[in-house]
CSV table of C-alpha atoms and ligand atoms in Angstrom, one decimal:
chain,number,residue,atom,x,y,z
A,1150,MET,CA,-103.0,56.2,-46.9
A,1151,HIS,CA,-104.8,53.5,-45.0
A,1152,THR,CA,-108.3,55.2,-45.6
A,1153,SER,CA,-107.5,55.8,-49.3
A,1154,LEU,CA,-106.5,52.1,-49.7
A,1155,LYS,CA,-109.7,51.0,-48.3
A,1156,GLN,CA,-111.6,53.3,-50.8
A,1157,GLN,CA,-109.6,51.8,-53.6
A,1158,ALA,CA,-110.5,48.3,-52.6
A,1159,ILE,CA,-114.1,49.2,-52.5
A,1160,ASP,CA,-113.8,50.8,-56.0
A,1161,ILE,CA,-112.2,47.5,-57.2
A,1162,LEU,CA,-115.2,45.3,-55.9
A,1163,ARG,CA,-117.6,47.7,-57.4
A,1164,MET,CA,-115.6,47.8,-60.8
A,1165,ASN,CA,-115.5,44.0,-60.9
A,1166,ASP,CA,-119.1,43.6,-60.3
A,1167,ARG,CA,-121.0,42.1,-63.2
A,1168,GLY,CA,-124.4,42.3,-61.6
A,1169,GLY,CA,-125.0,39.6,-58.9
A,1170,TYR,CA,-121.4,38.4,-59.3
A,1171,THR,CA,-117.9,39.6,-59.4
A,1172,VAL,CA,-115.1,38.6,-61.7
A,1173,PRO,CA,-111.7,38.0,-60.1
A,1174,THR,CA,-110.3,40.7,-62.6
A,1175,ALA,CA,-111.3,42.0,-66.0
A,1176,ARG,CA,-110.2,40.1,-69.1
A,1177,LEU,CA,-107.9,37.5,-67.5
A,1178,TYR,CA,-110.6,36.0,-65.4
A,1179,PRO,CA,-114.1,37.2,-66.9
A,1180,TYR,CA,-116.4,34.8,-65.0
A,1181,GLN,CA,-117.5,33.9,-61.6
A,1182,TRP,CA,-114.9,31.8,-59.6
A,1183,GLU,CA,-116.0,29.8,-56.6
A,1184,TRP,CA,-113.7,30.7,-53.7
A,1185,ASP,CA,-112.9,34.2,-55.3
A,1186,SER,CA,-116.6,34.9,-55.0
A,1187,VAL,CA,-116.8,33.7,-51.4
A,1188,PHE,CA,-113.9,36.1,-50.4
A,1189,ALA,CA,-115.5,38.9,-52.5
A,1190,ALA,CA,-118.5,38.6,-50.3
A,1191,LEU,CA,-116.4,39.0,-47.2
A,1192,GLY,CA,-115.2,42.3,-48.7
A,1193,PHE,CA,-118.7,43.4,-49.6
A,1194,ALA,CA,-119.9,42.5,-46.3
A,1195,THR,CA,-117.8,45.5,-44.8
A,1196,PHE,CA,-119.7,47.9,-46.6
A,1197,ASP,CA,-122.9,46.4,-48.5
A,1198,ARG,CA,-124.3,43.5,-46.7
A,1199,ASP,CA,-127.0,42.8,-49.3
A,1200,ARG,CA,-124.6,42.8,-52.1
A,1201,ALA,CA,-122.4,40.3,-50.0
A,1202,TRP,CA,-125.2,37.9,-49.8
A,1203,VAL,CA,-126.3,38.4,-53.4
A,1204,GLU,CA,-122.7,37.2,-54.4
A,1205,ILE,CA,-123.1,33.8,-52.6
A,1206,GLU,CA,-126.5,33.3,-53.7
A,1207,THR,CA,-125.5,33.8,-57.3
A,1208,LEU,CA,-122.7,31.4,-56.8
A,1209,PHE,CA,-125.2,28.8,-55.5
A,1210,SER,CA,-127.4,29.4,-58.5
A,1211,GLY,CA,-124.8,27.3,-60.4
A,1212,GLN,CA,-124.9,24.3,-58.1
A,1213,TRP,CA,-125.2,21.0,-59.9
A,1214,ALA,CA,-128.0,18.6,-59.2
A,1215,ASP,CA,-125.6,16.3,-57.3
A,1216,GLY,CA,-124.5,19.0,-54.9
A,1217,MET,CA,-121.3,20.2,-56.5
A,1218,VAL,CA,-120.6,24.0,-56.6
A,1219,PRO,CA,-118.2,24.3,-59.6
A,1220,HIS,CA,-115.2,26.2,-59.6
A,1221,ILE,CA,-116.2,28.6,-62.7
A,1222,ILE,CA,-119.6,29.6,-63.6
A,1223,PHE,CA,-120.0,30.9,-67.2
A,1224,HIS,CA,-122.8,33.2,-66.7
A,1225,LYS,CA,-122.0,34.9,-70.2
A,1226,THR,CA,-119.8,33.6,-72.8
A,1227,ASP,CA,-116.6,35.5,-73.2
A,1228,PRO,CA,-114.2,34.7,-76.0
A,1229,ASP,CA,-111.3,36.1,-73.8
A,1230,TYR,CA,-111.0,33.1,-71.8
A,1231,PHE,CA,-109.8,29.5,-72.4
A,1232,PRO,CA,-111.0,26.7,-71.6
A,1233,GLY,CA,-114.5,28.3,-71.8
A,1234,PRO,CA,-117.9,26.2,-71.7
A,1235,GLU,CA,-117.3,24.3,-75.0
A,1236,MET,CA,-114.3,22.6,-73.4
A,1237,TRP,CA,-116.1,21.5,-70.3
A,1238,LYS,CA,-119.4,20.5,-71.7
A,1239,SER,CA,-121.1,20.6,-68.3
A,1240,ASN,CA,-124.6,20.2,-69.6
A,1241,THR,CA,-125.9,22.5,-66.9
A,1242,VAL,CA,-127.6,25.9,-67.0
A,1243,PRO,CA,-125.8,28.0,-66.4
A,1244,PRO,CA,-122.9,26.3,-68.0
A,1245,SER,CA,-119.9,25.7,-65.6
A,1246,SER,CA,-116.5,24.0,-65.3
A,1247,GLY,CA,-116.6,20.3,-64.1
A,1248,HIS,CA,-115.0,20.3,-60.8
A,1249,SER,CA,-115.0,22.4,-57.6
A,1250,GLN,CA,-112.7,24.5,-55.6
A,1251,PRO,CA,-111.8,24.9,-51.8
A,1252,PRO,CA,-115.2,25.0,-50.0
A,1253,VAL,CA,-114.9,28.1,-48.0
A,1254,ALA,CA,-118.5,29.3,-48.1
A,1255,ALA,CA,-119.6,27.7,-44.7
A,1256,SER,CA,-116.9,29.7,-42.9
A,1257,ALA,CA,-117.6,33.0,-44.6
A,1258,MET,CA,-121.4,32.7,-44.1
A,1259,LEU,CA,-120.7,32.0,-40.4
A,1260,THR,CA,-118.5,35.1,-40.3
A,1261,MET,CA,-121.1,37.2,-41.8
A,1262,MET,CA,-123.8,36.0,-39.6
A,1263,LYS,CA,-121.6,36.6,-36.4
A,1264,THR,CA,-120.8,40.2,-37.7
A,1265,GLY,CA,-124.4,40.9,-38.6
A,1266,GLY,CA,-127.9,41.0,-37.7
A,1267,ALA,CA,-131.3,39.4,-38.3
A,1268,ILE,CA,-131.1,39.9,-42.0
A,1269,ASP,CA,-127.8,38.1,-42.2
A,1270,ARG,CA,-129.3,35.1,-40.4
A,1271,ALA,CA,-132.2,34.9,-42.5
A,1272,ARG,CA,-130.0,34.9,-45.7
A,1273,ALA,CA,-127.7,32.3,-44.2
A,1274,LYS,CA,-130.5,30.1,-43.3
A,1275,ALA,CA,-132.1,30.3,-46.7
A,1276,LEU,CA,-128.9,28.9,-48.2
A,1277,PHE,CA,-128.3,26.4,-45.6
A,1278,ASP,CA,-129.7,23.3,-47.5
A,1279,LYS,CA,-127.5,24.1,-50.6
A,1280,LEU,CA,-124.5,24.4,-48.3
A,1281,ILE,CA,-125.1,21.0,-46.6
A,1282,ARG,CA,-125.7,19.3,-50.0
A,1283,TRP,CA,-122.3,20.8,-51.2
A,1284,HIS,CA,-120.4,19.4,-48.1
A,1285,ARG,CA,-122.1,16.0,-48.7
A,1286,TRP,CA,-121.0,16.1,-52.2
A,1287,PHE,CA,-117.4,16.5,-51.2
A,1288,HIS,CA,-117.4,13.6,-48.7
A,1289,THR,CA,-119.2,11.4,-51.2
A,1290,TYR,CA,-117.4,11.9,-54.4
A,1291,ARG,CA,-114.1,13.1,-53.3
A,1292,ASP,CA,-113.7,10.5,-50.6
A,1293,PRO,CA,-115.7,7.5,-52.1
A,1294,ASP,CA,-113.8,4.9,-50.0
A,1295,GLU,CA,-114.6,6.9,-46.7
A,1296,THR,CA,-110.8,7.4,-45.9
A,1297,GLY,CA,-111.5,10.7,-44.1
A,1298,VAL,CA,-109.4,12.5,-46.7
A,1299,VAL,CA,-110.8,14.2,-49.9
A,1300,GLY,CA,-108.9,14.1,-53.2
A,1301,ILE,CA,-108.7,16.6,-55.9
A,1302,ILE,CA,-109.4,15.4,-59.5
A,1303,HIS,CA,-107.4,18.4,-61.0
A,1304,PRO,CA,-104.8,20.9,-59.8
A,1305,TRP,CA,-107.4,23.6,-60.6
A,1306,GLU,CA,-109.6,22.1,-58.0
A,1307,SER,CA,-107.2,23.1,-55.3
A,1308,GLY,CA,-107.2,26.7,-56.2
A,1309,ARG,CA,-103.4,26.6,-56.1
A,1310,ASP,CA,-103.2,25.6,-59.8
A,1311,ASN,CA,-99.5,25.5,-60.6
A,1312,CYS,CA,-97.9,24.4,-57.3
A,1313,PRO,CA,-95.1,22.0,-57.4
A,1314,ASP,CA,-97.4,19.9,-55.1
A,1315,TRP,CA,-99.0,18.6,-58.1
A,1316,ASP,CA,-95.9,17.6,-60.1
A,1317,ILE,CA,-96.0,14.0,-59.0
A,1318,GLY,CA,-99.5,13.4,-59.9
A,1319,MET,CA,-99.3,15.5,-63.2
A,1320,ALA,CA,-96.3,13.4,-64.4
A,1321,GLU,CA,-98.6,10.4,-64.7
A,1322,VAL,CA,-101.2,12.4,-66.8
A,1323,ALA,CA,-101.0,11.2,-70.5
A,1324,VAL,CA,-101.7,13.8,-73.2
A,1325,PRO,CA,-104.1,12.3,-75.7
A,1326,GLU,CA,-102.8,12.7,-79.3
A,1327,ASP,CA,-106.2,14.3,-80.6
A,1328,LEU,CA,-105.9,17.1,-78.0
A,1329,GLY,CA,-104.7,19.5,-80.7
A,1330,ASP,CA,-103.2,23.0,-80.3
A,1331,LEU,CA,-104.7,24.9,-77.4
A,1332,PRO,CA,-105.9,28.4,-78.0
A,1333,ARG,CA,-104.6,29.7,-74.7
A,1334,ARG,CA,-105.6,33.2,-73.7
A,1335,ASP,CA,-103.9,33.6,-70.3
A,1336,ILE,CA,-100.3,34.3,-71.9
A,1337,THR,CA,-101.7,37.0,-74.0
A,1338,HIS,CA,-102.9,39.0,-70.8
A,1339,VAL,CA,-99.9,38.6,-68.5
A,1340,ASP,CA,-96.2,37.7,-68.8
A,1341,PRO,CA,-95.8,34.0,-69.9
A,1342,SER,CA,-92.9,33.6,-67.2
A,1343,GLU,CA,-95.7,34.0,-64.5
A,1344,ARG,CA,-98.0,31.4,-66.1
A,1345,PRO,CA,-97.8,27.6,-66.5
A,1346,THR,CA,-95.7,26.2,-69.3
A,1347,ALA,CA,-97.4,24.6,-72.5
A,1348,GLU,CA,-96.6,21.0,-71.3
A,1349,GLN,CA,-98.3,21.6,-67.9
A,1350,TYR,CA,-101.2,23.1,-70.0
A,1351,ASN,CA,-101.7,20.2,-72.2
A,1352,ARG,CA,-101.9,17.9,-69.2
A,1353,TYR,CA,-104.5,20.3,-67.5
A,1354,LEU,CA,-106.6,19.9,-70.5
A,1355,ALA,CA,-106.2,16.1,-70.8
A,1356,ILE,CA,-107.9,15.8,-67.3
A,1357,VAL,CA,-110.7,18.0,-68.4
A,1358,LYS,CA,-111.1,15.9,-71.6
A,1359,PHE,CA,-111.5,12.7,-69.3
A,1360,GLY,CA,-114.2,14.3,-67.2
A,1361,GLN,CA,-116.0,15.5,-70.2
A,1362,GLU,CA,-115.9,12.1,-72.0
A,1363,CYS,CA,-117.4,10.3,-69.0
A,1364,ARG,CA,-120.0,13.1,-68.7
A,1365,TRP,CA,-118.5,14.3,-65.3
A,1366,ASP,CA,-119.3,11.0,-63.6
A,1367,HIS,CA,-117.5,12.1,-60.4
A,1368,LEU,CA,-117.2,8.5,-58.9
A,1369,GLU,CA,-115.6,7.2,-62.1
A,1370,ILE,CA,-113.3,10.4,-62.2
A,1371,ALA,CA,-112.3,9.8,-58.4
A,1372,ARG,CA,-111.7,6.0,-59.0
A,1373,ASN,CA,-110.1,5.9,-62.6
A,1374,GLY,CA,-109.4,9.5,-63.7
A,1375,PRO,CA,-105.9,10.6,-64.7
A,1376,PHE,CA,-105.3,12.5,-61.4
A,1377,PHE,CA,-106.3,12.2,-57.8
A,1378,MET,CA,-104.3,14.0,-55.0
A,1379,VAL,CA,-104.9,15.1,-51.5
A,1380,ASP,CA,-104.6,18.9,-51.3
A,1381,PRO,CA,-104.1,20.2,-47.6
A,1382,CYS,CA,-105.8,23.5,-48.7
A,1383,VAL,CA,-109.0,21.6,-49.8
A,1384,GLN,CA,-108.8,19.3,-46.8
A,1385,PHE,CA,-108.5,21.8,-44.3
A,1386,ALA,CA,-111.0,24.4,-45.8
A,1387,LEU,CA,-113.5,21.5,-45.7
A,1388,MET,CA,-112.7,20.6,-42.1
A,1389,ARG,CA,-113.0,24.3,-41.0
A,1390,GLY,CA,-116.2,24.5,-43.2
A,1391,ASP,CA,-117.5,21.4,-41.5
A,1392,ARG,CA,-116.8,22.8,-38.0
A,1393,ASP,CA,-118.6,26.1,-39.0
A,1394,LEU,CA,-121.4,24.1,-40.7
A,1395,ALA,CA,-122.0,22.4,-37.3
A,1396,GLU,CA,-122.0,25.8,-35.7
A,1397,LEU,CA,-124.6,27.2,-38.2
A,1398,ALA,CA,-126.7,23.8,-37.7
A,1399,ASP,CA,-126.7,24.5,-34.1
A,1400,ALA,CA,-127.9,28.1,-34.5
A,1401,PHE,CA,-130.6,26.9,-36.9
A,1402,GLY,CA,-132.0,24.1,-34.4
A,1403,GLU,CA,-130.8,21.3,-36.7
A,1404,PRO,CA,-129.0,18.8,-34.3
A,1405,GLY,CA,-129.0,16.0,-37.0
A,1406,ILE,CA,-127.1,18.1,-39.4
A,1407,ARG,CA,-124.8,19.2,-36.6
A,1408,ASP,CA,-124.0,15.5,-35.8
A,1409,GLU,CA,-123.5,14.8,-39.3
A,1410,ALA,CA,-120.9,17.7,-39.8
A,1411,GLU,CA,-119.3,16.7,-36.4
A,1412,SER,CA,-118.7,13.1,-37.6
A,1413,TRP,CA,-117.2,14.1,-40.8
A,1414,LEU,CA,-114.8,16.3,-38.9
A,1415,LYS,CA,-114.0,13.5,-36.5
A,1416,HIS,CA,-113.2,11.3,-39.4
A,1417,SER,CA,-111.2,13.8,-41.3
A,1418,LYS,CA,-109.0,14.6,-38.3
A,1419,GLU,CA,-108.0,10.9,-38.2
A,1420,GLY,CA,-107.6,11.0,-41.9
A,1421,CYS,CA,-104.9,13.9,-41.6
A,1422,GLU,CA,-102.3,11.3,-40.2
A,1423,THR,CA,-101.9,9.9,-43.7
A,1424,PHE,CA,-100.6,13.1,-45.2
A,1425,TRP,CA,-98.3,14.3,-42.5
A,1426,SER,CA,-94.6,14.4,-43.7
A,1427,GLU,CA,-91.9,13.9,-40.9
A,1428,ASP,CA,-89.2,15.1,-43.3
A,1429,VAL,CA,-91.1,18.4,-44.1
A,1430,GLY,CA,-92.5,18.8,-40.5
A,1431,GLY,CA,-95.8,19.6,-41.9
A,1432,PHE,CA,-98.9,18.2,-43.7
A,1433,VAL,CA,-98.2,18.0,-47.5
A,1434,ALA,CA,-100.0,17.0,-50.8
A,1435,LYS,CA,-100.2,13.4,-51.5
A,1436,ASP,CA,-100.8,11.4,-54.7
A,1437,LEU,CA,-103.6,8.9,-53.9
A,1438,ARG,CA,-102.6,6.8,-56.9
A,1439,SER,CA,-98.9,6.2,-56.0
A,1440,GLY,CA,-99.0,7.2,-52.3
A,1441,GLY,CA,-96.2,9.8,-52.9
A,1442,LEU,CA,-95.8,12.8,-50.7
A,1443,SER,CA,-94.8,16.3,-51.8
A,1444,THR,CA,-91.5,17.5,-50.7
A,1445,ALA,CA,-92.0,21.0,-49.0
A,1446,PHE,CA,-94.0,23.1,-46.7
A,1447,THR,CA,-96.4,25.4,-48.6
A,1448,ASN,CA,-99.0,28.0,-47.7
A,1449,ALA,CA,-101.6,25.2,-47.6
A,1450,SER,CA,-99.5,23.2,-45.0
A,1451,ALA,CA,-99.6,26.4,-43.0
A,1452,MET,CA,-103.4,26.2,-42.9
A,1453,ALA,CA,-103.2,23.1,-40.5
A,1454,LEU,CA,-104.2,25.2,-37.5
A,1455,TYR,CA,-107.1,26.7,-39.4
A,1456,ALA,CA,-108.6,23.2,-39.5
A,1457,ASP,CA,-107.2,22.3,-36.1
A,1458,ALA,CA,-105.5,19.3,-37.7
A,1459,GLY,CA,-102.8,17.2,-36.2
A,1460,THR,CA,-101.6,16.4,-32.7
A,1461,PRO,CA,-100.2,19.0,-30.4
A,1462,ASP,CA,-96.7,17.9,-31.4
A,1463,GLN,CA,-97.6,18.2,-35.2
A,1464,GLN,CA,-99.2,21.6,-34.5
A,1465,ASN,CA,-96.0,22.9,-32.7
A,1466,ARG,CA,-93.9,21.6,-35.5
A,1467,SER,CA,-95.9,23.4,-38.1
A,1468,VAL,CA,-95.9,26.7,-36.2
A,1469,ALA,CA,-92.1,26.3,-36.0
A,1470,GLU,CA,-91.9,26.0,-39.8
A,1471,ILE,CA,-94.3,28.9,-40.3
A,1472,ALA,CA,-92.1,31.1,-38.1
A,1473,ALA,CA,-88.9,30.0,-39.9
A,1474,ILE,CA,-90.4,30.6,-43.3
A,1475,LEU,CA,-91.7,34.0,-42.3
A,1476,ASP,CA,-88.1,34.9,-41.3
A,1477,ASN,CA,-87.0,34.3,-44.9
A,1478,CYS,CA,-89.6,36.5,-46.5
A,1479,SER,CA,-90.4,40.0,-45.9
A,1480,TYR,CA,-93.9,39.5,-47.5
A,1481,GLY,CA,-95.0,36.2,-46.2
A,1482,PHE,CA,-96.7,33.5,-46.7
A,1483,PRO,CA,-95.1,32.0,-49.7
A,1484,SER,CA,-96.8,29.3,-51.6
A,1485,TRP,CA,-93.4,27.1,-51.6
A,1486,ASP,CA,-90.7,27.0,-49.2
A,1487,PRO,CA,-88.1,29.6,-49.9
A,1488,ARG,CA,-85.3,27.4,-48.5
A,1489,ASP,CA,-86.1,24.7,-51.1
A,1490,GLU,CA,-84.4,24.6,-54.4
A,1491,GLN,CA,-87.7,24.5,-56.3
A,1492,PHE,CA,-88.8,27.9,-55.1
A,1493,GLU,CA,-89.5,30.5,-57.7
A,1494,SER,CA,-90.6,33.8,-56.3
A,1495,ARG,CA,-92.6,35.0,-59.2
A,1496,ARG,CA,-94.0,31.9,-60.8
A,1497,TYR,CA,-97.6,31.1,-60.3
A,1498,TRP,CA,-98.1,29.2,-56.9
A,1499,ARG,CA,-94.4,28.3,-57.0
A,1500,GLY,CA,-93.3,30.8,-54.5
A,1501,PRO,CA,-95.5,33.9,-54.5
A,1502,ILE,CA,-97.9,34.9,-51.7
A,1503,TRP,CA,-101.7,35.1,-51.9
A,1504,SER,CA,-103.8,37.4,-49.6
A,1505,VAL,CA,-106.6,34.8,-49.3
A,1506,VAL,CA,-104.5,32.0,-48.2
A,1507,ASN,CA,-102.7,34.4,-45.7
A,1508,TYR,CA,-106.0,35.4,-44.3
A,1509,MET,CA,-107.0,31.8,-43.5
A,1510,ILE,CA,-103.5,31.0,-42.1
A,1511,ALA,CA,-103.7,34.1,-39.7
A,1512,ILE,CA,-107.1,33.0,-38.5
A,1513,GLY,CA,-105.6,29.6,-37.5
A,1514,LEU,CA,-102.7,31.2,-35.9
A,1515,ALA,CA,-104.7,33.5,-33.9
A,1516,ASP,CA,-107.0,30.6,-32.8
A,1517,LYS,CA,-104.0,28.9,-31.3
A,1518,ASP,CA,-102.9,32.2,-29.5
A,1519,GLU,CA,-99.9,32.6,-31.9
A,1520,THR,CA,-101.0,36.2,-32.0
A,1521,ALA,CA,-97.7,37.9,-32.8
A,1522,LEU,CA,-97.4,35.5,-36.0
A,1523,ALA,CA,-100.9,36.2,-37.0
A,1524,GLU,CA,-100.3,40.0,-36.8
A,1525,ARG,CA,-97.1,39.8,-38.5
A,1526,LEU,CA,-98.6,37.9,-41.4
A,1527,ARG,CA,-101.4,40.4,-41.7
A,1528,ALA,CA,-98.9,43.4,-41.6
A,1529,ASP,CA,-96.7,41.6,-44.2
A,1530,THR,CA,-99.8,41.2,-46.6
A,1531,ARG,CA,-100.7,44.8,-46.0
A,1532,LYS,CA,-97.1,45.9,-46.7
A,1533,ALA,CA,-97.1,44.2,-50.2
A,1534,VAL,CA,-100.4,46.0,-51.0
A,1535,GLU,CA,-99.1,49.3,-50.0
A,1536,LYS,CA,-96.1,48.9,-51.9
A,1537,SER,CA,-97.7,47.5,-55.2
A,1538,GLY,CA,-101.3,47.9,-55.3
A,1539,PHE,CA,-104.1,45.3,-55.4
A,1540,TYR,CA,-102.4,42.6,-57.5
A,1541,GLU,CA,-103.4,39.1,-58.0
A,1542,TYR,CA,-100.3,37.9,-56.0
A,1543,PHE,CA,-96.9,39.1,-54.8
A,1544,ASP,CA,-93.2,38.2,-54.9
A,1545,PRO,CA,-92.6,37.2,-51.2
A,1546,LEU,CA,-89.0,38.6,-51.3
A,1547,SER,CA,-89.6,42.1,-52.9
A,1548,GLY,CA,-93.3,42.7,-52.5
A,1549,GLU,CA,-93.7,43.3,-56.2
A,1550,GLY,CA,-97.1,42.8,-57.5
A,1551,LEU,CA,-97.6,39.9,-60.1
A,1552,GLY,CA,-100.4,38.6,-62.4
A,1553,GLY,CA,-103.7,40.3,-62.8
A,1554,LYS,CA,-104.1,44.0,-61.5
A,1555,LEU,CA,-107.0,45.4,-59.5
A,1556,PHE,CA,-107.9,42.0,-58.2
A,1557,THR,CA,-111.0,41.2,-56.4
A,1558,TRP,CA,-109.9,38.9,-53.6
A,1559,THR,CA,-106.8,41.1,-52.7
A,1560,ALA,CA,-109.2,44.0,-52.4
A,1561,ALA,CA,-111.7,41.9,-50.3
A,1562,ILE,CA,-109.1,40.7,-47.8
A,1563,HIS,CA,-107.8,44.1,-47.4
A,1564,LEU,CA,-111.3,45.2,-46.3
A,1565,ALA,CA,-112.1,42.2,-44.4
A,1566,TRP,CA,-108.9,42.9,-42.2
A,1567,ALA,CA,-109.4,46.7,-42.2
A,1568,MET,CA,-112.9,45.9,-40.7
A,1569,GLY,CA,-111.2,43.9,-38.0
A,1570,ASP,CA,-109.0,47.0,-37.3
A,1571,ASP,CA,-112.1,49.3,-37.2
A,1572,MET,CA,-113.8,46.8,-34.7
A,1573,LEU,CA,-110.7,46.6,-32.6
A,1574,GLN,CA,-110.5,50.5,-32.5
A,1575,ALA,CA,-114.3,50.8,-31.7
A,1576,GLU,CA,-113.6,48.6,-28.7
A,1577,GLY,CA,-110.9,50.4,-27.5
A,1578,GLU,CA,-112.5,53.7,-27.5
B,2227,GLC,C1,-106.2,31.2,-60.9
B,2227,GLC,C2,-106.0,30.8,-59.2
B,2227,GLC,C3,-107.3,30.3,-58.6
B,2227,GLC,C4,-108.3,31.4,-58.7
B,2227,GLC,C5,-108.5,31.9,-60.1
B,2227,GLC,C6,-109.3,33.2,-60.3
B,2227,GLC,O1,-106.8,30.0,-61.4
B,2227,GLC,O2,-105.1,29.6,-59.2
B,2227,GLC,O3,-107.2,30.0,-57.3
B,2227,GLC,O4,-109.6,31.0,-58.3
B,2227,GLC,O5,-107.2,32.1,-60.7
B,2227,GLC,O6,-108.7,34.1,-59.5
């Protein structure tokens, strides 16, 4: 069973390969998505190292002149997807969306270098300048006032698109009268009850319109755009990434860059204090316009250990919440606390589980010697895949597969974790 699932996962990556980049799944997501691609690379790295590096190299080929790596790169136009290049008007080659997504590449590149050989080191080194420029972009344009905390300008920048975390910020987004009727495609591919509502979608597009009208002037958007919130997932991915960037810099004999990354990290650790919620017992999303905090523990809150964020006491409280929430779900870790009334086990980022976030949470738990919890999370994720297949996401209570099928990142994480098993077995032999 285990071996054949591995083969199915490999087949999914090969099938979703469009030549140099992988689509998250056919039809629903027909382009290259930033964090999906980085996780795809981790999956490819278990059986085809060259292809793994090509995935990340193609991603960086879409990097903007200012350093941003966009969340979607439109290598080829596909009428099946909305909003496509004509809505974003990025004015770049290749065309892309106008904001980023969680910066997970540094960590994946370090993992690939550590598990690989001289070729992996050379490929990582060749991308290193681009990687630094992307991290600098985040610190410059997403934290223009140097608070130690980066904001996101659109819920889509979080990668956790429809989480209740964004409700406070989204409530303030005005929908322009000339927005018109939106030709949505997503609800023709999957069950509308698993997708955002029309009202939410109009607001998403209102933010895109603001960005496009100021020609993606990112300082203007951070200061005056319709939406600016702290996302624990982006903040923690960036912190872990800065830490891993420092390690890469060390390996490449770049002490200046290592110091730069370490000073970002130090400042970010201080900044985390501003989005800790005593009520929730965890780090939560925060609206940077109103100062309001979100109200429940999420899978992003659970990434605190991955970033080594917080005091020992805050970390202990986070671990206690993680354990309590896992006790409430057979297939952890949910994107919203199941003990909260807003929890919806099937709706997009309002309850379901995602393998990629589980992967990062489990690494953080293992780093903190919470080995049993880390193992449980890994086993729970595998159980969902065994039960339903490689779906985009899963119901944490029933393990039912939801959203897109034959999904790249679910397959990739399965492989990355299976490789860990193989390595453990090899060590034990
Ligand atoms: C959705 C997810 C996002 C992901 C994308 C492609 O928009 O919310 O995280 O990157 O799909 O899989």
